Coordinates of C-alpha atoms in Angstrom, one line a residue:
X145 CA 14.4 -55.9 43.5
X146 CA 15.1 -52.5 45.5
X147 CA 17.2 -51.6 42.0
X148 CA 14.5 -52.3 40.1
X149 CA 12.2 -50.1 41.8
X150 CA 14.9 -47.4 42.1
X151 CA 15.4 -47.4 38.0
X152 CA 11.8 -47.8 37.6
X153 CA 11.3 -44.7 39.9
X154 CA 14.2 -43.0 38.1
X155 CA 13.0 -43.6 34.6
X156 CA 9.3 -42.3 35.5
X157 CA 11.2 -38.9 37.0
X158 CA 13.0 -39.0 33.7
X159 CA 9.9 -39.0 31.8
X160 CA 7.7 -37.1 33.9
X161 CA 11.0 -33.9 33.1
X162 CA 10.8 -34.4 29.9
X163 CA 6.6 -34.3 29.7
X164 CA 6.7 -31.3 32.3
X165 CA 9.5 -29.9 29.9
X166 CA 7.7 -30.5 26.7
X167 CA 4.2 -29.1 28.5
X168 CA 6.2 -25.9 29.1
X169 CA 7.4 -25.6 25.6
X170 CA 4.0 -26.1 24.1
X171 CA 2.6 -23.4 26.6
X172 CA 5.2 -21.1 25.4
X173 CA 4.4 -21.5 21.6
X174 CA 0.5 -21.1 22.7
X175 CA 1.3 -18.5 24.0
X176 CA 3.4 -16.6 21.5
X177 CA 0.5 -17.5 19.0
X178 CA -2.1 -15.9 21.5
X179 CA -0.1 -12.7 21.3
X180 CA 0.3 -12.9 17.4
X181 CA -3.4 -13.4 17.0
X182 CA -4.0 -10.1 19.3
X183 CA -1.6 -8.3 17.5
X184 CA -2.6 -9.0 13.9
X185 CA -6.1 -8.8 15.1
X186 CA -5.8 -5.5 16.0
X187 CA -4.1 -4.3 12.8
X188 CA -5.9 -1.2 11.8
X189 CA -3.7 -0.8 8.9
X190 CA -2.2 -2.3 6.0
X191 CA 1.3 -1.4 7.0
X192 CA 0.7 -3.1 10.1
X193 CA -0.9 -5.9 9.2
X194 CA 1.8 -7.2 6.8
X195 CA 4.5 -6.1 9.6
X196 CA 2.6 -8.9 11.5
X197 CA 2.6 -11.2 9.0
X198 CA 6.2 -11.2 7.8
X199 CA 7.8 -10.2 11.8
X200 CA 5.7 -11.1 14.1
X201 CA 4.7 -14.7 12.7
X202 CA 8.0 -15.7 11.0
X203 CA 9.3 -15.0 14.7
X204 CA 6.3 -16.6 16.7
X205 CA 6.7 -19.9 14.6
X206 CA 10.3 -20.1 14.2
X207 CA 9.8 -19.9 10.4
X208 CA 12.4 -19.3 7.5
X209 CA 10.4 -17.1 5.2
X210 CA 6.9 -16.4 4.8
X211 CA 4.9 -14.7 1.9
X212 CA 1.7 -13.2 1.6
X213 CA 0.2 -13.5 -2.0
X214 CA -3.0 -11.7 -2.9
X215 CA -5.2 -12.0 -6.0
X216 CA -5.5 -8.6 -7.5
X217 CA -6.0 -8.7 -11.1
X218 CA -7.0 -5.1 -11.8
X219 CA -4.3 -4.0 -9.5
X220 CA -7.2 -2.3 -7.4
X221 CA -5.4 -3.2 -4.1
X222 CA -2.0 -2.0 -5.6
X223 CA -3.8 1.5 -6.5
X224 CA -4.8 1.7 -3.2
X225 CA -1.3 1.1 -1.5
X226 CA 0.1 3.6 -4.2
X227 CA -2.4 6.3 -3.1
X228 CA -1.6 5.6 0.6
X229 CA 2.2 6.0 -0.2
X230 CA 3.1 2.5 0.7
X231 CA 5.3 1.2 -1.6
X232 CA 4.7 -2.2 -2.4
X233 CA 8.3 -2.6 -3.7
X234 CA 9.7 -2.4 -0.1
X235 CA 8.2 -5.8 0.3
X236 CA 9.3 -8.5 -1.4
X237 CA 7.5 -10.8 0.4
X238 CA 4.0 -9.3 -0.4
X239 CA 2.7 -10.9 -4.2
X240 CA 0.0 -9.3 -6.2
X241 CA -1.5 -12.5 -8.3
X242 CA -2.4 -11.0 -12.1
X243 CA -3.6 -13.9 -13.8
X244 CA -6.4 -15.9 -13.9
X245 CA -6.5 -18.4 -10.5
X246 CA -7.2 -21.1 -12.8
X247 CA -3.8 -20.6 -14.1
X248 CA -1.7 -21.2 -11.0
X249 CA -0.3 -24.1 -11.1
X250 CA -0.1 -25.0 -7.2
X251 CA -3.3 -26.1 -5.2
X252 CA -6.1 -23.5 -4.9
X253 CA -8.2 -24.0 -2.0
X254 CA -6.7 -27.3 -0.1
X255 CA -3.4 -26.4 1.8
X256 CA -0.3 -27.1 0.1
X257 CA 2.0 -29.6 2.8
X258 CA 5.8 -31.1 2.0
X259 CA 9.0 -30.7 0.1
X260 CA 9.9 -27.6 -1.8
X261 CA 8.9 -27.9 -5.7
X262 CA 10.1 -25.5 -8.1
X263 CA 6.9 -26.2 -10.9
X264 CA 4.4 -25.7 -7.9
X265 CA 5.5 -23.1 -5.7
X266 CA 8.1 -20.9 -7.4
X267 CA 5.4 -18.2 -8.2
X268 CA 4.9 -18.2 -4.1
X269 CA 8.7 -17.6 -3.2
X270 CA 10.1 -15.6 -6.0
X271 CA 13.3 -14.8 -6.5
X272 CA 13.9 -12.2 -4.2
X273 CA 13.2 -14.8 -0.8
X274 CA 14.7 -17.4 0.3
X275 CA 14.1 -20.7 -0.9
X276 CA 12.7 -23.0 1.6
X277 CA 13.4 -27.3 1.9
X278 CA 9.7 -27.8 3.3
X279 CA 6.7 -25.4 3.0
X280 CA 2.9 -24.9 3.8
X281 CA 0.4 -23.3 1.5
X282 CA -2.4 -22.0 3.2
X283 CA -5.3 -20.8 1.1
X284 CA -7.2 -17.4 1.9
X285 CA -10.8 -17.8 1.6
X286 CA -13.7 -15.5 2.5
X287 CA -17.2 -16.0 1.7
X288 CA -16.4 -18.7 -0.2
X289 CA -14.3 -17.0 -2.2
X290 CA -10.2 -17.4 -2.6
X291 CA -8.1 -14.1 -2.1
X292 CA -5.0 -15.4 -1.9
X293 CA -2.4 -17.4 0.1
X294 CA 0.1 -17.4 3.3
X295 CA 3.1 -19.4 1.9
X296 CA 5.0 -20.8 5.3
X297 CA 8.5 -21.9 4.6
X298 CA 11.5 -23.3 6.4
X299 CA 14.7 -25.0 5.7
X300 CA 14.3 -27.9 7.4
X301 CA 12.9 -30.6 4.9
X302 CA 11.0 -32.4 8.2
X303 CA 9.1 -29.5 9.0
X304 CA 6.6 -29.5 6.8
X305 CA 5.7 -33.2 5.5
X306 CA 3.2 -34.4 3.5
X307 CA 1.7 -36.1 6.6
X308 CA 1.3 -33.4 8.8
X309 CA -1.7 -32.8 10.1
X310 CA -3.4 -29.3 8.9
X311 CA -5.7 -28.4 11.1
X312 CA -4.0 -25.9 13.6
X313 CA -2.6 -24.3 9.9
X314 CA -6.0 -23.8 8.6
X315 CA -7.0 -22.3 11.6
X316 CA -4.1 -19.9 11.4
X317 CA -5.1 -18.9 7.5
X318 CA -8.6 -18.6 8.7
X319 CA -7.7 -16.0 11.4
X320 CA -5.4 -14.2 8.5
X321 CA -7.7 -14.4 5.6
X322 CA -10.4 -11.9 8.1
X323 CA -7.6 -10.0 9.2
X324 CA -6.6 -9.0 5.3
X325 CA -10.3 -8.9 4.3
X326 CA -10.7 -6.6 7.3
X327 CA -7.5 -4.0 6.5
X328 CA -8.2 -3.8 2.9
X329 CA -12.0 -3.2 3.2
X330 CA -10.6 -1.0 5.6
X331 CA -8.3 1.1 3.2
X332 CA -10.6 1.3 0.7
X333 CA -13.0 2.9 2.5
X334 CA -10.6 5.3 3.8
X335 CA -9.2 5.5 -0.3
X336 CA -12.7 6.1 -1.2
X337 CA -13.1 8.7 1.6
X338 CA -10.2 10.7 0.3
X339 CA -10.4 10.4 -3.5
X340 CA -12.2 12.5 -6.4
X341 CA -14.9 9.9 -8.0
X342 CA -14.3 11.8 -11.4
X343 CA -11.0 12.2 -12.0
X344 CA -9.1 9.2 -9.3
X345 CA -7.2 11.3 -7.9
X346 CA -6.9 12.7 -3.9
X347 CA -9.6 15.2 -3.5
X348 CA -9.0 18.5 -1.6
X349 CA -9.9 17.1 1.5
X350 CA -6.6 14.6 1.2
X351 CA -4.0 17.5 0.2
X352 CA -5.5 20.0 3.1
X353 CA -4.6 17.2 5.3
X354 CA -1.6 16.6 3.9
X355 CA -0.6 19.8 3.5
X356 CA -0.4 20.4 7.2
X357 CA 1.9 17.5 7.6
X358 CA 4.3 18.2 5.1
X359 CA 4.5 21.8 6.4
X360 CA 5.3 20.3 9.9
X361 CA 8.0 18.5 8.7
X362 CA 9.5 20.9 6.9
X363 CA 9.1 22.9 10.0
X364 CA 11.2 20.0 11.8
X365 CA 13.4 19.1 9.5
X366 CA 14.1 22.1 7.3
X367 CA 13.7 20.6 4.0
X368 CA 12.3 22.2 0.9
X369 CA 8.2 21.7 0.1
X370 CA 6.8 22.9 -3.4
X371 CA 3.6 23.4 -4.1
X372 CA 1.8 24.0 -7.8
X373 CA -1.3 25.6 -8.5
X374 CA -3.0 24.6 -11.2
X375 CA -5.9 25.4 -13.6
X376 CA -7.0 24.2 -16.8
X377 CA -7.1 27.4 -19.2
X378 CA -11.1 28.3 -20.9
X379 CA -12.6 25.1 -19.6
X380 CA -16.0 27.1 -19.8
X381 CA -15.6 26.6 -23.6
X382 CA -15.1 23.1 -23.6
X383 CA -18.6 22.3 -21.2
X384 CA -20.2 24.6 -23.9
X385 CA -18.4 23.2 -27.0
X386 CA -18.6 19.3 -26.1
X387 CA -20.9 19.5 -23.2
X388 CA -20.3 17.9 -19.8
X389 CA -19.4 14.4 -20.5
X390 CA -16.3 16.1 -23.0
X391 CA -15.8 18.4 -20.0
X392 CA -15.6 15.3 -17.5
X393 CA -13.0 13.5 -20.0
X394 CA -10.7 16.1 -20.4
X395 CA -10.5 16.4 -16.6
X396 CA -9.6 12.6 -16.3
X397 CA -7.0 12.8 -18.9
X398 CA -5.4 16.3 -17.3
X399 CA -5.7 14.0 -13.8
X400 CA -3.9 11.3 -15.5
X401 CA -1.1 13.6 -17.5
X402 CA 0.1 15.4 -14.3
X403 CA 0.3 12.4 -12.1
X404 CA 2.6 10.8 -14.6
X405 CA 4.9 13.5 -13.8
X406 CA 5.0 13.0 -10.2
X407 CA 6.8 10.8 -8.0
X408 CA 5.5 8.2 -5.5
X409 CA 5.9 10.7 -3.0
X410 CA 4.4 13.6 -3.9
X411 CA 0.4 14.4 -3.5
X412 CA -2.1 15.4 -6.2
X413 CA -5.7 16.3 -5.6
X414 CA -8.4 18.1 -7.3
X415 CA -9.3 21.0 -5.6
X416 CA -12.6 21.7 -7.3
X417 CA -13.5 22.4 -10.5
X418 CA -11.1 22.4 -12.7
X419 CA -8.4 23.3 -10.1
X420 CA -5.5 20.8 -9.6
X421 CA -2.5 21.3 -6.2
X422 CA 0.4 19.5 -6.3
X423 CA 2.7 18.9 -3.3
X424 CA 6.2 18.1 -4.5
X425 CA 8.1 16.6 -1.1
X426 CA 11.7 18.0 -0.8
X427 CA 11.5 19.8 -4.4
X428 CA 13.3 23.2 -4.5
X429 CA 12.0 25.9 -6.5
X430 CA 13.9 25.5 -9.6
X431 CA 13.2 21.8 -9.7
X432 CA 9.3 22.3 -9.0
X433 CA 9.5 24.9 -12.0
X434 CA 10.8 22.0 -14.1
X435 CA 7.7 19.7 -12.9
X436 CA 5.4 22.2 -13.6
X437 CA 7.2 22.9 -17.4
X438 CA 6.7 19.2 -17.9
X439 CA 3.2 18.8 -16.9
X440 CA 2.2 21.9 -18.7
X441 CA 4.2 20.9 -21.9
X442 CA 2.7 17.2 -21.8
X443 CA -1.1 18.9 -21.8
X444 CA -0.5 21.5 -24.7
X445 CA 1.8 19.3 -27.2
X446 CA -1.0 16.4 -27.3
X447 CA -4.6 16.6 -28.3
X448 CA -7.0 15.1 -25.8
X449 CA -9.0 12.0 -28.0
X450 CA -12.7 12.3 -26.6
X451 CA -15.1 9.7 -26.8
X452 CA -17.0 11.6 -29.8
X453 CA -14.0 10.9 -32.1
X454 CA -12.7 14.4 -31.8
X455 CA -9.4 15.4 -30.6
X456 CA -9.5 18.7 -28.0
X457 CA -6.5 20.7 -27.7
X458 CA -6.3 22.3 -24.3
X459 CA -3.6 24.2 -22.0
X460 CA -3.2 24.8 -18.3
X461 CA -1.8 27.9 -16.3
X462 CA 0.6 26.7 -13.0
X463 CA 1.6 28.9 -10.3
X464 CA 4.4 27.6 -8.1
X465 CA 5.7 28.1 -4.5
X466 CA 8.3 26.9 -2.5
X467 CA 8.0 27.0 1.4
X468 CA 11.8 26.9 3.3
X469 CA 13.2 26.8 6.8
X470 CA 10.4 28.3 8.9
X471 CA 10.1 29.1 12.3
X472 CA 8.8 26.0 14.7
X473 CA 7.1 29.0 16.7
X474 CA 5.1 29.7 13.6
X475 CA 1.3 28.2 13.9
X476 CA 1.6 25.3 10.7
X477 CA -1.7 26.0 9.6
X478 CA -1.3 29.7 9.0
X479 CA 2.0 29.2 7.3
X480 CA 0.1 26.4 5.4
X481 CA -2.4 28.8 4.3
X482 CA 0.0 31.2 3.2
X483 CA 2.2 29.2 1.3
X484 CA -0.5 27.7 -0.9
X485 CA -2.1 31.4 -1.5
X486 CA 1.0 32.0 -2.9
X487 CA 1.1 29.3 -5.8
X488 CA -2.6 30.8 -6.0
X489 CA -1.2 34.3 -6.6
X490 CA 0.8 32.8 -8.9
X491 CA -1.5 31.2 -11.0
X492 CA -3.1 34.8 -11.0
X493 CA 0.0 36.5 -12.9
X494 CA -0.1 33.4 -15.5
X495 CA -3.5 33.6 -16.3
X496 CA -3.3 37.8 -16.4
X497 CA -0.1 37.1 -18.8
X498 CA -1.4 35.2 -21.3
X499 CA -2.1 31.4 -19.9
X500 CA -0.5 28.4 -20.8
X501 CA 2.3 29.5 -18.5
X502 CA 4.0 28.8 -15.3
X503 CA 4.9 31.3 -13.2
X504 CA 7.0 31.1 -9.9
X505 CA 6.1 33.2 -6.9
X506 CA 9.3 34.2 -6.3

């Protein structure tokens, strides 16, 4: 009898120990998820958000791969991110869905939990990421609209099974959906505030702010920074002969041709009227002049087709200046103003020299 009671007590103690250990593990898991929620909700920028998804969530949930797919058929989100200097190619786990949602083969509005299927999940786990053995595909829905999917993958084939309860995962997807929508809307508002509504390129406010940042970096690191001041030649005649609609079409096309010659790291902004300013990052004078010549050639060699059916030839004059290493003691704002003023002076010389020219401040 005594031995029986001793064995029962030992079994109870072992069971209690296991229960306490499980409770402790569950507490740690909940704590990790709470920390993740706080970090995710606190994301103010898209950069912070995707870092939280791919790093914090992966670690908190002990997953092997996480992808975030966003429905973006008109590439609006990608354009905003590009203008905000976020290179989406740096994030292979961030996927943009361009085609209609109806064409997607996997379930759209219900969680898909179970073994990985190439036919169902290949678009959510492309060749650039690790292929899991079991997955949980969670739809991101806001205001009854599908905005994307959060896809969780594990190499363990038993991690996600078809009979697994999805309530907790749906709760996680709801939080992610709210944060994704909030951050994208914030980035959209920032983008609108720094964008010229006519041409779609950055506005003067953005360029002036970026100019101070880049001059400050030049002071700290000593790389070359070049600028271009671009002005359309005889633009008043364009408005007089083709009306303001024709003038607007010319400005939009010229802005597009300038942007086509620039790198993602460069900055283009409409400074006012028919003037544009370009900042070429880590570009010496000879490289900047070469880019300016390409811009000038692309504009003057190909007529601009107006909606009226007429073809209009136009030219630009460009002034170029380069800022080399400057003393850290020099005031950044003053150095930036002088730097841009040199490009403006070079532009004046290009105008005086007959227009349709590139003139260097050097």
